[in-house]
Each structure stands twice: as structure tokens, then as C-alpha cells.
């Protein structure tokens, strides 16, 4: 088990990629904090289901918090540390998309995408790093803590009608590069995973239409959509002791999509 005894907080872990990361981390021996936005009994039930699948309340806890709100993020960290005693890994996965003609995008739509996708990682990473520093060194362990951001191939590749999303993920790219430098002397790792087309609820409309699903498949040199588990595999490596000298970079999980994009 690669994460035995570690405590990990994963944002947006009630669904899709975050869910797969939480479940895989639990299988690797970690205690997991399953963050979700919530706001309805359905959403809460979904998060609680992840806790159950991870192994129950001794190894997992579901905490509703809006990652774009400082007070909610800080309260979530207090609850997480009170439950599991420490924190070793934070995964900034929560994210939203907005598809809209740029000329029609409103202030509040723009602000929401940037708040969740970019301010969220700022707040969560800052809270996590403060906790890592307060915990100090663990004898025999080089890294004080791991930050893994779920970015996107669209941190680099344009995506027509998704300017706010691309700006947020492009911002996450520089956030990671800059903090790679700032956090290295503190021995905190930070890396981005850039998924390509992954079969999750965020892409439900595209997946449900055979034409658009096949169109996307034909853009992927590997010949299939990615799974949330494909992303979780890399998240384990970037959160484990195997990656202590790996920081400040982006790693693609996209079946070579970004190398051969013809349409977006
Ligand atoms: P998803 O299935 O739609 O799940 C999104 C998760 O984020 C849910 O758990 C949701 O919680 C949570 N969330 C949304 N807003 C939040 C907020 N303000 N505070 C806390 N949690 C919030 O999405 P996904 O496809 O797994 O995507 C996960 C990440 O991967 C995103 O950052 C996305 O940009 C990135 N990504 C996805 C793909 C892809 O093809 N799927 C490709 C590249 C990058 P609730 O259920 O409570 O709302």
C-alpha cells in the first residue's frame, strides 16, 4: 500500500475523478476526507456513499464546504484534523465548466468559474501548507506534504466557448509552477494532473449523444475515453513517497489527446 497511514483531503470527491481518487487512496491505506459542495440531500447521499465504499467512518469522512469560501475551507480543515489528527495530502479536484459565447458571459458567471477553479485551490493549498508546516518534520520522510491539482489539458490547449474555464486552468498551471519554487524550500510538493476527455458526469451530455461521444473518441490517439481511475493512478504516485523529487510540473493523462488536437 503506497499511502499507508497518510491523511488525504480531496475536494469535489463525491463524483467523477475526485470520487475515484478518494476510493483509490483508501485502498492504498490512506484516511480520506471526501469534500463536496452539497446543497441537496442527493448530493449529501452521494458523498456518504463514497465514505461507505471507502470503508466507513473510521477511514473516511464527508465534509460539505464550498472551496471558494475561506471560512468554509478553514472550518473543513479544522474538522478534518480533529477527526484524523493530521494532514499529509490535499487534492484540488473540485471544478466547474461554463460553455458560452464569450460575448454573452456575465460577470457572475466569470467570477464563479474563477472562484471555484482557481481561488478554491489557493484557499485549500494555503490551509494545507499551513497545516504541513505546523506539523513539522516526520523522521525518515523527506516531503512535508503533497498538493495535487486536477487541472486540464485546457491549461494549455484552447477550447472554443470555454474561455473562463481555460483561463482558470491556465492560472492553475502558473499557480503550480510558482509554488513549485516557493514551496520547495519547505519540502512541500505541488503538481498538476491534466486530464484529457474523462468519462464523468461533467461530460454527461457529450457521452449521452453517440455522435459527440464518437467524435471525441476519434480525437484521442489512444482510441478511448479516459476513466477516473486512469487519473487516480497518477494521483497516487504524486501523493506517495515515490515522487518526493517531483514538483512544480504538469503531467498529462489524456491518451495523447493534447498532442494531436485538430478541433479544440
Ligand atoms: P464532476 O463529476 O462534475 O464532479 C465535480 C465535483 O466537484 C463534485 O463532487 C461537486 O460536488 C464538486 N464541486 C463543485 N463545485 C464545488 C465547490 N464550489 N466546492 C466544493 N466542491 C465543489 O466533475 P469531474 O469530471 O470529476 O471533474 C473533476 C475535476 O477534473 C474538475 O476540476 C475538472 O475541471 C477536471 N477535469 C475533468 C475532465 C473530464 O473530462 N471529466 C477533464 C479535464 C479536467 P457536488 O456534487 O456536491 O456539487
Coordinates of C-alpha atoms and ligand atoms in Angstrom, one line a residue:
X1 CA 0.0 0.0 0.0
X2 CA 1.5 3.3 -1.2
X3 CA -0.3 5.7 1.2
X4 CA -0.4 3.7 4.4
X5 CA -1.0 5.9 7.4
X6 CA -1.4 9.1 5.3
X7 CA -4.4 11.5 5.6
X8 CA -5.7 13.0 2.4
X9 CA -8.3 15.7 1.7
X10 CA -9.8 15.5 -1.8
X11 CA -12.1 18.3 -2.9
X12 CA -15.1 17.5 -5.1
X13 CA -14.8 13.8 -4.1
X14 CA -18.5 12.9 -4.3
X15 CA -18.4 12.4 -8.0
X16 CA -16.2 11.5 -11.1
X17 CA -12.5 11.9 -10.8
X18 CA -12.4 13.0 -7.1
X19 CA -14.5 10.1 -6.1
X20 CA -12.1 7.7 -7.9
X21 CA -9.2 9.3 -6.2
X22 CA -10.8 9.1 -2.7
X23 CA -11.6 5.4 -3.2
X24 CA -8.2 4.5 -4.6
X25 CA -6.4 6.4 -1.8
X26 CA -8.4 4.5 0.8
X27 CA -7.4 1.2 -0.9
X28 CA -3.8 2.4 -0.6
X29 CA -4.1 2.8 3.1
X30 CA -5.0 6.5 3.5
X31 CA -7.6 8.1 5.6
X32 CA -9.7 10.3 3.3
X33 CA -11.7 13.5 3.7
X34 CA -14.4 13.5 1.0
X35 CA -15.2 17.1 0.3
X36 CA -18.3 18.1 -1.7
X37 CA -20.3 21.2 -2.3
X38 CA -23.7 19.8 -1.3
X39 CA -26.8 21.8 -1.1
X40 CA -29.3 18.9 -1.5
X41 CA -30.0 15.6 0.2
X42 CA -29.0 13.8 -3.1
X43 CA -25.5 15.3 -3.1
X44 CA -25.0 14.5 0.6
X45 CA -26.1 10.9 0.0
X46 CA -23.6 10.6 -2.9
X47 CA -20.8 11.8 -0.6
X48 CA -21.8 9.4 2.2
X49 CA -21.9 6.6 -0.3
X50 CA -18.2 7.3 -1.1
X51 CA -17.4 7.2 2.6
X52 CA -19.2 3.8 2.8
X53 CA -17.3 2.4 -0.2
X54 CA -14.0 3.7 1.1
X55 CA -14.5 1.5 4.3
X56 CA -16.7 3.5 6.6
X57 CA -16.3 6.3 9.1
X58 CA -13.1 5.0 10.6
X59 CA -11.3 5.7 7.4
X60 CA -13.3 8.4 5.7
X61 CA -15.4 11.4 6.5
X62 CA -17.7 13.5 4.2
X63 CA -17.4 17.3 4.7
X64 CA -19.6 19.8 2.7
X65 CA -17.7 23.0 2.0
X66 CA -17.6 25.5 -0.8
X67 CA -13.9 25.6 -1.8
X68 CA -14.3 29.2 -2.9
X69 CA -15.2 30.4 0.6
X70 CA -12.3 30.9 3.1
X71 CA -14.5 30.4 6.2
X72 CA -15.9 27.1 4.9
X73 CA -12.4 25.9 3.8
X74 CA -10.9 26.7 7.2
X75 CA -13.8 25.0 9.0
X76 CA -13.3 21.9 6.9
X77 CA -9.6 21.7 7.7
X78 CA -10.3 22.1 11.4
X79 CA -12.9 19.3 11.2
X80 CA -10.5 17.1 9.2
X81 CA -7.6 17.5 11.5
X82 CA -9.9 17.0 14.6
X83 CA -11.1 13.7 13.0
X84 CA -7.8 12.2 11.8
X85 CA -5.1 14.1 13.8
X86 CA -3.0 15.4 10.8
X87 CA -3.0 16.0 7.1
X88 CA -0.4 14.8 4.5
X89 CA -2.1 15.3 1.1
X90 CA -4.5 17.8 -0.4
X91 CA -6.0 17.2 -3.9
X92 CA -7.6 20.2 -5.5
X93 CA -10.1 18.5 -7.8
X94 CA -13.4 20.4 -7.4
X95 CA -14.1 22.2 -10.6
X96 CA -16.9 23.5 -12.8
X97 CA -17.2 24.4 -16.5
X98 CA -19.1 27.1 -18.4
X99 CA -19.8 26.7 -22.1
X100 CA -20.9 30.1 -23.5
X101 CA -20.2 32.5 -26.3
X102 CA -17.6 34.9 -24.9
X103 CA -19.7 38.0 -25.8
X104 CA -22.6 36.7 -23.6
X105 CA -20.6 35.7 -20.5
X106 CA -21.8 37.7 -17.4
X107 CA -19.7 39.0 -14.5
X108 CA -21.2 36.5 -12.1
X109 CA -20.6 33.5 -14.4
X110 CA -17.0 34.5 -14.9
X111 CA -16.5 35.1 -11.2
X112 CA -18.0 31.7 -10.3
X113 CA -15.7 29.7 -12.6
X114 CA -12.6 31.5 -11.4
X115 CA -13.7 31.3 -7.7
X116 CA -14.2 27.5 -7.8
X117 CA -11.4 26.5 -10.2
X118 CA -8.7 29.0 -9.1
X119 CA -9.5 30.7 -5.8
X120 CA -10.5 27.3 -4.4
X121 CA -7.0 25.8 -5.0
X122 CA -5.5 28.9 -3.5
X123 CA -7.5 28.6 -0.3
X124 CA -7.2 24.9 0.1
X125 CA -3.4 24.9 -0.7
X126 CA -2.8 27.7 1.7
X127 CA -4.7 25.9 4.5
X128 CA -2.9 22.6 3.7
X129 CA 0.6 24.1 3.6
X130 CA 0.0 25.9 6.9
X131 CA -1.0 22.6 8.4
X132 CA 2.0 20.8 6.9
X133 CA 4.4 23.5 8.3
X134 CA 2.8 23.4 11.7
X135 CA 3.1 19.6 11.8
X136 CA 6.9 19.8 11.2
X137 CA 9.2 17.0 10.0
X138 CA 8.4 13.3 10.3
X139 CA 11.7 11.4 10.9
X140 CA 12.7 9.5 7.7
X141 CA 10.1 11.3 5.5
X142 CA 11.6 13.8 3.1
X143 CA 8.4 15.6 2.0
X144 CA 6.3 17.5 4.5
X145 CA 3.2 17.3 2.4
X146 CA 1.8 16.8 -1.1
X147 CA -0.5 19.0 -3.2
X148 CA -2.0 17.6 -6.3
X149 CA -4.1 19.8 -8.6
X150 CA -6.5 18.4 -11.1
X151 CA -6.0 20.9 -13.9
X152 CA -6.9 20.0 -17.6
X153 CA -5.3 19.7 -21.0
X154 CA -7.1 23.1 -21.3
X155 CA -4.5 24.7 -19.1
X156 CA -2.6 24.8 -22.4
X157 CA -4.9 23.9 -25.3
X158 CA -7.7 26.4 -26.3
X159 CA -11.3 25.3 -26.1
X160 CA -13.7 27.4 -28.0
X161 CA -16.6 28.9 -25.9
X162 CA -14.9 27.9 -22.6
X163 CA -12.7 31.0 -22.0
X164 CA -13.4 31.2 -18.3
X165 CA -12.6 27.5 -17.8
X166 CA -9.4 27.8 -19.9
X167 CA -8.3 30.9 -18.0
X168 CA -8.9 29.2 -14.7
X169 CA -6.9 26.1 -15.7
X170 CA -4.2 28.2 -17.3
X171 CA -4.0 30.1 -14.0
X172 CA -3.7 26.8 -12.1
X173 CA -0.7 25.9 -14.3
X174 CA 1.2 29.1 -13.3
X175 CA 0.0 28.7 -9.7
X176 CA 1.7 25.3 -9.6
X177 CA 4.8 26.4 -11.3
X178 CA 5.3 29.3 -9.0
X179 CA 4.5 27.3 -5.9
X180 CA 6.9 24.6 -7.1
X181 CA 9.6 27.2 -6.5
X182 CA 8.1 28.8 -3.3
X183 CA 7.3 25.6 -1.6
X184 CA 10.4 23.6 -2.4
X185 CA 12.5 25.0 0.5
X186 CA 9.6 24.0 2.8
X187 CA 9.8 20.5 1.3
X188 CA 6.2 20.6 0.1
X189 CA 5.5 19.0 -3.3
X190 CA 2.9 20.5 -5.7
X191 CA 2.0 19.1 -9.1
X192 CA -0.8 19.3 -11.7
X193 CA -2.5 16.4 -13.4
X194 CA -4.0 17.5 -16.7
X195 CA -6.7 15.0 -17.7
X196 CA -8.0 14.8 -21.3
X197 CA -11.5 13.5 -22.0
X198 CA -12.6 11.5 -19.0
X199 CA -15.9 9.8 -18.7
X200 CA -17.6 11.5 -15.7
X201 CA -20.8 13.4 -15.1
X202 CA -19.2 16.7 -16.2
X203 CA -19.3 15.2 -19.7
X204 CA -22.7 13.5 -19.5
X205 CA -24.3 15.4 -22.4
X206 CA -21.4 14.6 -24.7
X207 CA -21.3 10.9 -23.6
X208 CA -25.1 10.5 -24.0
X209 CA -25.1 11.6 -27.6
X210 CA -23.5 8.8 -29.7
X211 CA -22.3 11.3 -32.4
X212 CA -20.4 13.7 -30.0
X213 CA -19.1 10.7 -28.0
X214 CA -17.6 9.1 -31.1
X215 CA -16.3 12.5 -32.4
X216 CA -14.4 12.9 -29.2
X217 CA -13.1 9.3 -29.3
X218 CA -11.8 9.9 -32.8
X219 CA -9.7 12.8 -31.5
X220 CA -7.9 10.6 -28.9
X221 CA -4.8 8.8 -30.4
X222 CA -5.2 6.0 -27.7
X223 CA -8.6 5.3 -29.1
X224 CA -10.8 5.5 -26.0
X225 CA -12.1 8.0 -23.3
X226 CA -10.1 8.1 -20.1
X227 CA -11.6 6.7 -16.9
X228 CA -11.5 8.4 -13.5
X229 CA -9.2 5.5 -12.4
X230 CA -6.7 6.4 -15.0
X231 CA -6.3 9.8 -13.3
X232 CA -6.4 8.3 -9.8
X233 CA -3.4 6.1 -10.7
X234 CA -1.2 9.1 -11.3
X235 CA -2.6 10.9 -8.2
X236 CA -1.4 8.0 -6.1
X237 CA 2.2 8.3 -7.4
X238 CA 2.2 12.2 -7.0
X239 CA 1.0 11.7 -3.4
X240 CA 3.4 9.0 -2.4
X241 CA 7.0 8.9 -1.2
X242 CA 7.9 7.8 -4.8
X243 CA 7.6 11.4 -6.0
X244 CA 9.5 13.4 -3.4
X245 CA 11.8 14.9 -6.1
X246 CA 8.9 15.7 -8.4
X247 CA 7.4 19.2 -8.1
X248 CA 6.1 22.3 -10.0
X249 CA 5.1 20.4 -13.1
X250 CA 2.0 19.2 -15.1
X251 CA 1.5 15.5 -16.1
X252 CA -1.0 14.7 -18.8
X253 CA -3.4 11.8 -18.6
X254 CA -5.0 12.1 -22.0
X255 CA -4.1 9.2 -24.3
X256 CA -2.0 11.8 -26.3
X257 CA -5.1 13.9 -27.0
X258 CA -3.3 17.2 -26.4
X259 CA -0.5 16.2 -28.8
X260 CA -3.0 15.7 -31.7
X261 CA -5.9 18.1 -31.2
X262 CA -7.5 19.0 -34.5
X263 CA -10.6 20.7 -33.4
X264 CA -10.1 22.2 -29.9
Ligands
LIG1 P1 -17.9 16.1 -11.6 O1 -18.1 14.6 -11.8 O2 -18.9 17.1 -12.1 O3 -17.6 16.4 -10.1 C1 -17.4 17.7 -9.6 C2 -17.2 17.6 -8.1 O4 -16.9 19.0 -7.7 C3 -18.5 17.2 -7.3 O5 -18.1 16.4 -6.2 C4 -19.0 18.6 -6.8 O6 -19.7 18.5 -5.6 C5 -17.7 19.3 -6.6 N1 -17.8 20.8 -6.5 C6 -18.4 21.6 -7.5 N2 -18.3 22.9 -7.0 C7 -17.7 22.9 -5.8 C8 -17.4 23.8 -4.8 N3 -17.6 25.1 -5.0 N4 -16.9 23.4 -3.6 C9 -16.6 22.1 -3.4 N5 -16.9 21.1 -4.3 C10 -17.5 21.5 -5.5 O7 -16.5 16.5 -12.3 P2 -15.2 15.7 -12.9 O8 -15.4 15.5 -14.3 O9 -14.9 14.6 -12.0 O10 -14.1 16.8 -12.7 C11 -13.2 16.9 -11.6 C12 -12.1 17.9 -12.0 O11 -11.4 17.4 -13.1 C13 -12.5 19.3 -12.4 O12 -11.6 20.2 -11.8 C14 -12.4 19.3 -13.9 O13 -12.2 20.6 -14.4 C15 -11.3 18.4 -14.1 N6 -11.2 17.8 -15.4 C16 -12.2 16.9 -15.8 C17 -12.1 16.4 -17.1 C18 -13.1 15.4 -17.6 O14 -13.1 15.1 -18.8 N7 -14.1 14.9 -16.8 C19 -11.1 16.7 -18.0 C20 -10.1 17.7 -17.5 C21 -10.2 18.2 -16.3 P3 -21.3 18.4 -5.6 O15 -21.7 17.0 -6.2 O16 -21.8 18.5 -4.2 O17 -21.8 19.5 -6.5

